[in-house]
Coordinates of N, CA and C in Angstrom, one line a residue:
M1 N -70.3 -228.1 4.7 CA -70.7 -229.4 5.2 C -70.5 -229.5 6.7
Y2 N -71.5 -229.9 7.4 CA -71.4 -230.0 8.9 C -71.5 -231.5 9.3
S3 N -70.7 -231.7 10.4 CA -70.8 -233.0 11.0 C -71.0 -232.9 12.5
I4 N -71.7 -233.7 13.1 CA -71.9 -233.7 14.5 C -71.1 -234.8 15.1
G5 N -70.2 -234.4 16.1 CA -69.3 -235.4 16.6 C -69.3 -235.4 18.2
I6 N -69.4 -236.6 18.7 CA -69.3 -236.8 20.2 C -68.2 -237.8 20.3
S7 N -67.2 -237.5 21.1 CA -66.1 -238.4 21.3 C -66.5 -239.4 22.4
T8 N -66.5 -240.7 22.0 CA -66.9 -241.7 22.9 C -65.7 -242.4 23.5
W9 N -64.5 -242.3 22.9 CA -63.3 -242.9 23.4 C -62.4 -242.0 24.1
G10 N -62.6 -240.7 24.0 CA -61.7 -239.8 24.7 C -62.5 -238.6 25.3
Q11 N -61.9 -237.9 26.2 CA -62.5 -236.8 26.8 C -62.3 -235.5 25.9
S12 N -63.4 -234.8 25.7 CA -63.3 -233.5 25.0 C -63.3 -232.4 26.0
F13 N -62.5 -231.3 25.6 CA -62.4 -230.2 26.5 C -62.7 -228.9 25.8
D14 N -63.2 -227.9 26.6 CA -63.3 -226.5 26.2 C -62.1 -225.8 26.9
Y15 N -61.5 -224.9 26.2 CA -60.4 -224.1 26.7 C -60.7 -222.6 26.9
K16 N -60.1 -222.0 27.8 CA -60.4 -220.6 28.1 C -59.0 -220.0 28.5
T17 N -58.8 -218.8 28.0 CA -57.5 -218.0 28.3 C -57.8 -216.7 29.0
I18 N -57.2 -216.5 30.1 CA -57.2 -215.3 30.9 C -55.8 -214.7 30.8
T19 N -55.7 -213.4 30.6 CA -54.4 -212.7 30.5 C -54.3 -211.6 31.5
T20 N -53.1 -211.6 32.2 CA -52.8 -210.5 33.0 C -51.7 -209.7 32.4
V21 N -51.8 -208.4 32.4 CA -50.7 -207.5 32.0 C -50.4 -206.6 33.2
E22 N -49.2 -206.7 33.7 CA -48.8 -205.9 34.9 C -47.7 -205.0 34.5
S23 N -47.9 -203.7 34.7 CA -46.9 -202.7 34.3 C -45.7 -202.7 35.2
I24 N -44.6 -202.7 34.5 CA -43.3 -202.5 35.2 C -42.6 -201.2 34.7
V25 N -43.5 -200.2 34.4 CA -43.0 -198.9 34.0 C -42.7 -198.1 35.2
P26 N -41.5 -197.5 35.3 CA -41.2 -196.7 36.5 C -42.1 -195.6 36.7
N27 N -42.2 -195.1 38.0 CA -43.0 -194.0 38.4 C -44.5 -194.3 38.4
G28 N -44.9 -195.5 38.2 CA -46.4 -195.9 38.2 C -47.2 -195.3 37.1
L29 N -46.5 -195.1 35.9 CA -47.2 -194.5 34.8 C -47.9 -195.5 33.9
G30 N -47.7 -196.8 34.1 CA -48.3 -197.8 33.3 C -49.7 -198.2 33.7
R31 N -50.2 -199.1 32.9 CA -51.6 -199.6 33.2 C -51.5 -201.1 33.4
S32 N -52.2 -201.7 34.4 CA -52.2 -203.1 34.7 C -53.6 -203.6 34.7
R33 N -53.8 -204.7 34.0 CA -55.2 -205.2 33.9 C -55.2 -206.8 33.8
M34 N -56.3 -207.3 34.1 CA -56.6 -208.8 33.9 C -57.7 -208.8 32.8
I35 N -57.6 -209.5 31.8 CA -58.5 -209.5 30.6 C -59.1 -210.9 30.5
D36 N -60.5 -211.0 30.4 CA -61.2 -212.2 30.2 C -62.2 -211.9 29.0
P37 N -61.9 -212.5 27.8 CA -62.8 -212.3 26.7 C -64.2 -212.9 26.9
L38 N -65.2 -212.1 26.5 CA -66.6 -212.6 26.7 C -67.2 -213.1 25.4
E39 N -66.4 -213.1 24.3 CA -66.8 -213.7 23.0 C -65.7 -214.6 22.5
S40 N -66.0 -215.4 21.6 CA -65.0 -216.3 21.0 C -64.8 -216.0 19.6
R41 N -63.7 -216.5 19.0 CA -63.4 -216.3 17.6 C -62.9 -217.7 17.1
D42 N -63.2 -218.0 15.8 CA -62.8 -219.2 15.2 C -61.5 -218.8 14.4
Y43 N -60.4 -219.4 14.8 CA -59.1 -219.0 14.2 C -59.1 -219.3 12.7
K44 N -59.9 -220.2 12.3 CA -60.0 -220.6 10.8 C -60.4 -219.4 10.0
E45 N -61.2 -218.5 10.5 CA -61.7 -217.4 9.8 C -60.6 -216.4 9.5
F46 N -59.5 -216.5 10.2 CA -58.4 -215.5 10.1 C -57.1 -216.2 9.7
T47 N -57.2 -217.4 9.2 CA -56.0 -218.2 8.9 C -55.9 -218.3 7.4
A48 N -54.7 -218.1 6.9 CA -54.4 -218.3 5.4 C -53.2 -219.4 5.4
T49 N -53.2 -220.2 4.3 CA -52.2 -221.1 4.1 C -51.3 -220.6 3.0
R50 N -50.0 -220.5 3.3 CA -49.0 -220.0 2.3 C -48.1 -221.1 1.9
S51 N -47.7 -221.0 0.7 CA -46.8 -222.0 0.1 C -45.9 -221.4 -0.9
A52 N -44.9 -222.1 -1.5 CA -44.0 -221.6 -2.5 C -44.8 -221.2 -3.7
E53 N -45.9 -221.9 -4.0 CA -46.7 -221.6 -5.2 C -47.7 -220.5 -4.9
D54 N -48.2 -220.4 -3.7 CA -49.2 -219.4 -3.3 C -48.7 -218.6 -2.1
D55 N -48.0 -217.5 -2.3 CA -47.3 -216.8 -1.2 C -48.0 -215.5 -0.9
E56 N -49.4 -215.5 -1.1 CA -50.1 -214.2 -0.9 C -50.3 -214.1 0.6
R57 N -50.1 -212.9 1.1 CA -50.2 -212.6 2.6 C -51.6 -212.7 3.1
N58 N -51.8 -212.9 4.3 CA -53.0 -213.0 5.0 C -53.7 -211.7 5.0
K59 N -54.9 -211.6 4.5 CA -55.6 -210.3 4.4 C -56.8 -210.2 5.3
S60 N -56.7 -210.9 6.4 CA -57.8 -210.9 7.4 C -58.0 -209.4 7.9
D61 N -59.2 -209.0 8.1 CA -59.6 -207.7 8.6 C -59.4 -207.7 10.1
R62 N -58.5 -206.8 10.6 CA -58.2 -206.7 12.0 C -59.5 -206.3 12.8
G63 N -60.4 -205.5 12.2 CA -61.6 -205.2 12.9 C -62.5 -206.4 13.2
E64 N -62.4 -207.4 12.3 CA -63.2 -208.6 12.6 C -62.6 -209.5 13.6
I65 N -61.3 -209.4 13.8 CA -60.6 -210.2 14.8 C -60.8 -209.6 16.2
R66 N -60.9 -208.2 16.2 CA -60.9 -207.5 17.5 C -62.2 -207.8 18.3
I67 N -62.0 -208.0 19.6 CA -63.1 -208.2 20.5 C -63.4 -207.0 21.3
K68 N -64.7 -206.6 21.4 CA -65.1 -205.4 22.1 C -65.8 -205.8 23.4
N69 N -66.2 -207.0 23.6 CA -66.8 -207.5 24.8 C -65.9 -208.4 25.6
F70 N -65.3 -207.7 26.6 CA -64.4 -208.5 27.5 C -64.5 -207.9 28.9
E71 N -64.2 -208.7 29.9 CA -64.1 -208.3 31.3 C -62.7 -207.8 31.5
E72 N -62.6 -206.6 32.0 CA -61.4 -205.9 32.3 C -61.3 -205.6 33.8
T73 N -60.4 -206.3 34.5 CA -60.2 -206.1 36.0 C -58.9 -205.3 36.2
K74 N -59.1 -204.2 36.9 CA -57.9 -203.3 37.2 C -57.0 -204.0 38.2
L75 N -55.7 -203.9 37.8 CA -54.7 -204.4 38.7 C -53.8 -203.2 39.0
L76 N -52.9 -203.3 40.1 CA -52.0 -202.2 40.4 C -50.7 -202.4 39.7
N77 N -50.0 -201.3 39.5 CA -48.7 -201.3 38.9 C -47.6 -201.8 39.9
F78 N -46.6 -202.4 39.4 CA -45.5 -202.9 40.2 C -44.7 -201.8 40.8
F79 N -44.6 -200.6 40.1 CA -43.8 -199.5 40.6 C -44.7 -198.3 40.8
N80 N -44.3 -197.4 41.7 CA -44.8 -196.1 41.9 C -43.7 -195.1 42.0
L81 N -43.9 -193.9 42.4 CA -42.8 -192.9 42.5 C -41.8 -193.3 43.5
G82 N -42.1 -194.1 44.5 CA -41.2 -194.6 45.5 C -40.4 -195.8 45.1
G83 N -40.7 -196.4 43.9 CA -40.1 -197.6 43.5 C -41.0 -198.8 43.5
I84 N -40.5 -200.0 43.6 CA -41.3 -201.2 43.6 C -42.2 -201.2 44.8
R85 N -43.4 -201.7 44.6 CA -44.5 -201.7 45.6 C -44.9 -203.1 45.9
F86 N -44.4 -203.7 46.9 CA -44.7 -205.1 47.3 C -46.2 -205.2 47.7
Q87 N -46.7 -204.2 48.2 CA -48.2 -204.2 48.6 C -49.0 -204.3 47.3
N88 N -48.6 -203.7 46.2 CA -49.3 -203.8 45.0 C -49.2 -205.2 44.4
I89 N -48.0 -205.8 44.5 CA -47.9 -207.2 44.0 C -48.8 -208.1 44.8
A90 N -48.8 -207.9 46.2 CA -49.7 -208.8 47.0 C -51.2 -208.6 46.7
A91 N -51.5 -207.3 46.4 CA -52.9 -207.0 46.1 C -53.3 -207.7 44.7
N92 N -52.4 -207.6 43.7 CA -52.6 -208.2 42.5 C -52.8 -209.7 42.6
D93 N -51.9 -210.3 43.4 CA -52.0 -211.8 43.7 C -53.3 -212.1 44.3
A94 N -53.9 -211.3 45.2 CA -55.2 -211.6 45.8 C -56.3 -211.5 44.8
V95 N -56.2 -210.5 43.9 CA -57.3 -210.3 42.9 C -57.2 -211.5 41.9
I96 N -56.0 -211.8 41.4 CA -55.8 -212.9 40.4 C -56.3 -214.2 41.0
T97 N -55.9 -214.5 42.3 CA -56.3 -215.7 43.0 C -57.9 -215.8 43.1
S98 N -58.5 -214.6 43.4 CA -60.0 -214.6 43.4 C -60.6 -215.1 42.1
K99 N -60.0 -214.5 41.0 CA -60.5 -214.9 39.6 C -60.3 -216.4 39.4
L100 N -59.1 -216.9 39.7 CA -58.8 -218.3 39.5 C -59.7 -219.2 40.4
N101 N -60.0 -218.8 41.6 CA -60.9 -219.6 42.4 C -62.3 -219.5 41.9
N102 N -62.7 -218.4 41.3 CA -64.1 -218.3 40.7 C -64.2 -219.2 39.5
L103 N -63.1 -219.2 38.7 CA -63.2 -220.1 37.5 C -63.2 -221.6 37.9
A104 N -62.4 -221.9 39.0 CA -62.4 -223.3 39.5 C -63.8 -223.7 40.0
D105 N -64.5 -222.8 40.6 CA -65.9 -223.0 41.1 C -66.8 -223.3 39.9
Q106 N -66.5 -222.7 38.7 CA -67.3 -222.9 37.5 C -66.9 -224.2 36.7
G107 N -65.9 -225.0 37.3 CA -65.5 -226.2 36.7 C -64.3 -226.1 35.8
W108 N -63.7 -224.9 35.7 CA -62.5 -224.8 34.9 C -61.2 -225.2 35.7
E109 N -60.4 -226.0 35.1 CA -59.1 -226.5 35.7 C -57.9 -225.7 35.0
L110 N -57.1 -225.2 35.8 CA -55.9 -224.5 35.3 C -55.0 -225.6 34.7
A111 N -54.8 -225.4 33.4 CA -54.0 -226.4 32.6 C -52.6 -226.0 32.3
F112 N -52.4 -224.7 32.0 CA -51.1 -224.2 31.6 C -51.0 -222.7 32.1
V113 N -49.7 -222.3 32.4 CA -49.4 -220.9 32.7 C -48.2 -220.6 31.9
N114 N -48.3 -219.4 31.2 CA -47.2 -219.0 30.3 C -47.0 -217.5 30.6
S115 N -45.7 -217.1 30.9 CA -45.5 -215.7 31.2 C -44.2 -215.2 30.5
G116 N -44.2 -213.9 30.4 CA -43.0 -213.3 29.8 C -42.9 -211.8 30.3
V117 N -41.7 -211.3 30.1 CA -41.4 -209.9 30.5 C -40.8 -209.1 29.4
E118 N -41.2 -207.9 29.2 CA -40.5 -206.9 28.3 C -40.2 -205.8 29.3
S119 N -38.9 -205.7 29.7 CA -38.6 -204.8 30.7 C -38.0 -203.5 30.2
S120 N -38.0 -202.5 31.1 CA -37.4 -201.2 30.7 C -35.9 -201.4 30.5
N121 N -35.4 -200.7 29.5 CA -34.0 -200.8 29.1 C -33.4 -199.4 29.3
G122 N -33.5 -198.8 30.4 CA -32.9 -197.5 30.7 C -33.8 -196.4 30.4
D123 N -33.2 -195.2 30.5 CA -33.9 -193.9 30.2 C -34.5 -193.8 28.8
E124 N -33.9 -194.4 27.9 CA -34.4 -194.3 26.5 C -35.5 -195.3 26.2
D125 N -35.8 -196.2 27.1 CA -36.9 -197.2 26.9 C -37.7 -197.2 28.2
P126 N -38.8 -196.4 28.3 CA -39.6 -196.4 29.5 C -40.6 -197.5 29.6
N127 N -40.7 -198.4 28.6 CA -41.7 -199.4 28.6 C -41.4 -200.6 29.3
G128 N -42.4 -201.3 29.8 CA -42.2 -202.6 30.4 C -43.5 -203.2 30.9
I129 N -43.6 -204.5 30.6 CA -44.8 -205.2 31.0 C -44.4 -206.6 31.5
F130 N -45.2 -207.2 32.3 CA -45.1 -208.6 32.8 C -46.4 -209.2 32.4
I131 N -46.4 -210.1 31.4 CA -47.7 -210.7 30.9 C -47.8 -212.2 31.3
T132 N -48.9 -212.6 31.7 CA -49.1 -214.0 32.1 C -50.4 -214.4 31.4
R133 N -50.4 -215.6 30.8 CA -51.6 -216.2 30.2 C -51.9 -217.4 31.1
Y134 N -53.1 -217.5 31.5 CA -53.6 -218.7 32.3 C -54.6 -219.4 31.3
I135 N -54.2 -220.6 31.1 CA -55.1 -221.4 30.1 C -55.8 -222.5 30.9
F136 N -57.1 -222.5 30.8 CA -58.0 -223.4 31.6 C -58.6 -224.4 30.7
K137 N -59.0 -225.5 31.2 CA -59.8 -226.5 30.4 C -60.9 -227.0 31.4
R138 N -62.0 -227.4 30.7 CA -63.0 -228.2 31.5 C -63.6 -229.1 30.5
P139 N -64.0 -230.3 31.0 CA -64.6 -231.3 30.1 C -65.9 -230.8 29.5
V140 N -66.1 -231.2 28.3 CA -67.4 -231.0 27.6 C -68.3 -232.1 28.0
S141 N -69.5 -231.8 28.6 CA -70.3 -232.9 29.1 C -70.8 -233.7 27.9
S142 N -71.1 -235.0 28.3 CA -71.5 -235.9 27.2 C -72.8 -235.5 26.6
S143 N -73.6 -234.7 27.3 CA -74.9 -234.2 26.7 C -74.7 -233.1 25.7
E144 N -73.5 -232.5 25.7 CA -73.2 -231.4 24.7 C -72.8 -232.0 23.4
I145 N -73.4 -231.4 22.3 CA -73.0 -231.9 21.0 C -72.2 -230.8 20.3
R146 N -71.1 -231.1 19.8 CA -70.3 -230.1 19.1 C -70.5 -230.2 17.6
V147 N -70.8 -229.0 17.1 CA -70.9 -229.0 15.6 C -69.6 -228.5 15.0
K148 N -69.1 -229.3 14.1 CA -67.8 -228.9 13.5 C -68.0 -228.7 12.1
T149 N -67.2 -227.7 11.5 CA -67.2 -227.5 10.1 C -66.1 -228.2 9.5
N150 N -66.4 -228.9 8.4 CA -65.3 -229.6 7.7 C -64.7 -228.7 6.6

């Protein structure tokens, strides 16, 4: 069953997430990228409800969740053979700022920023990333009609 809804008492928004993954792997061996998905997914298609009575695991197909159409922007790693590279950090900031400005020009407003670090834990753990998610919103125009599934 479908219903068409337009909010007349409140503002409706579209949301968009951009993710940056910046490598903090020593010796410049990591990969750093900014990712912007070019397709959407409906979370409901991959969601299962579990309860004490029905505790069957979610059997969503990973292949159907995976997105193959995305914009990938190369960023520089935080480290190289000489150690931390402040020039690389400045370059990444300039590239990320360019993307943020481009999205602002398209009407997207930066709503939230969330970041985290998984750092190298010595010689036995050469892994490390600094990940940041930028969540944007923009108003849905009153002329747009949203079709929602009940």
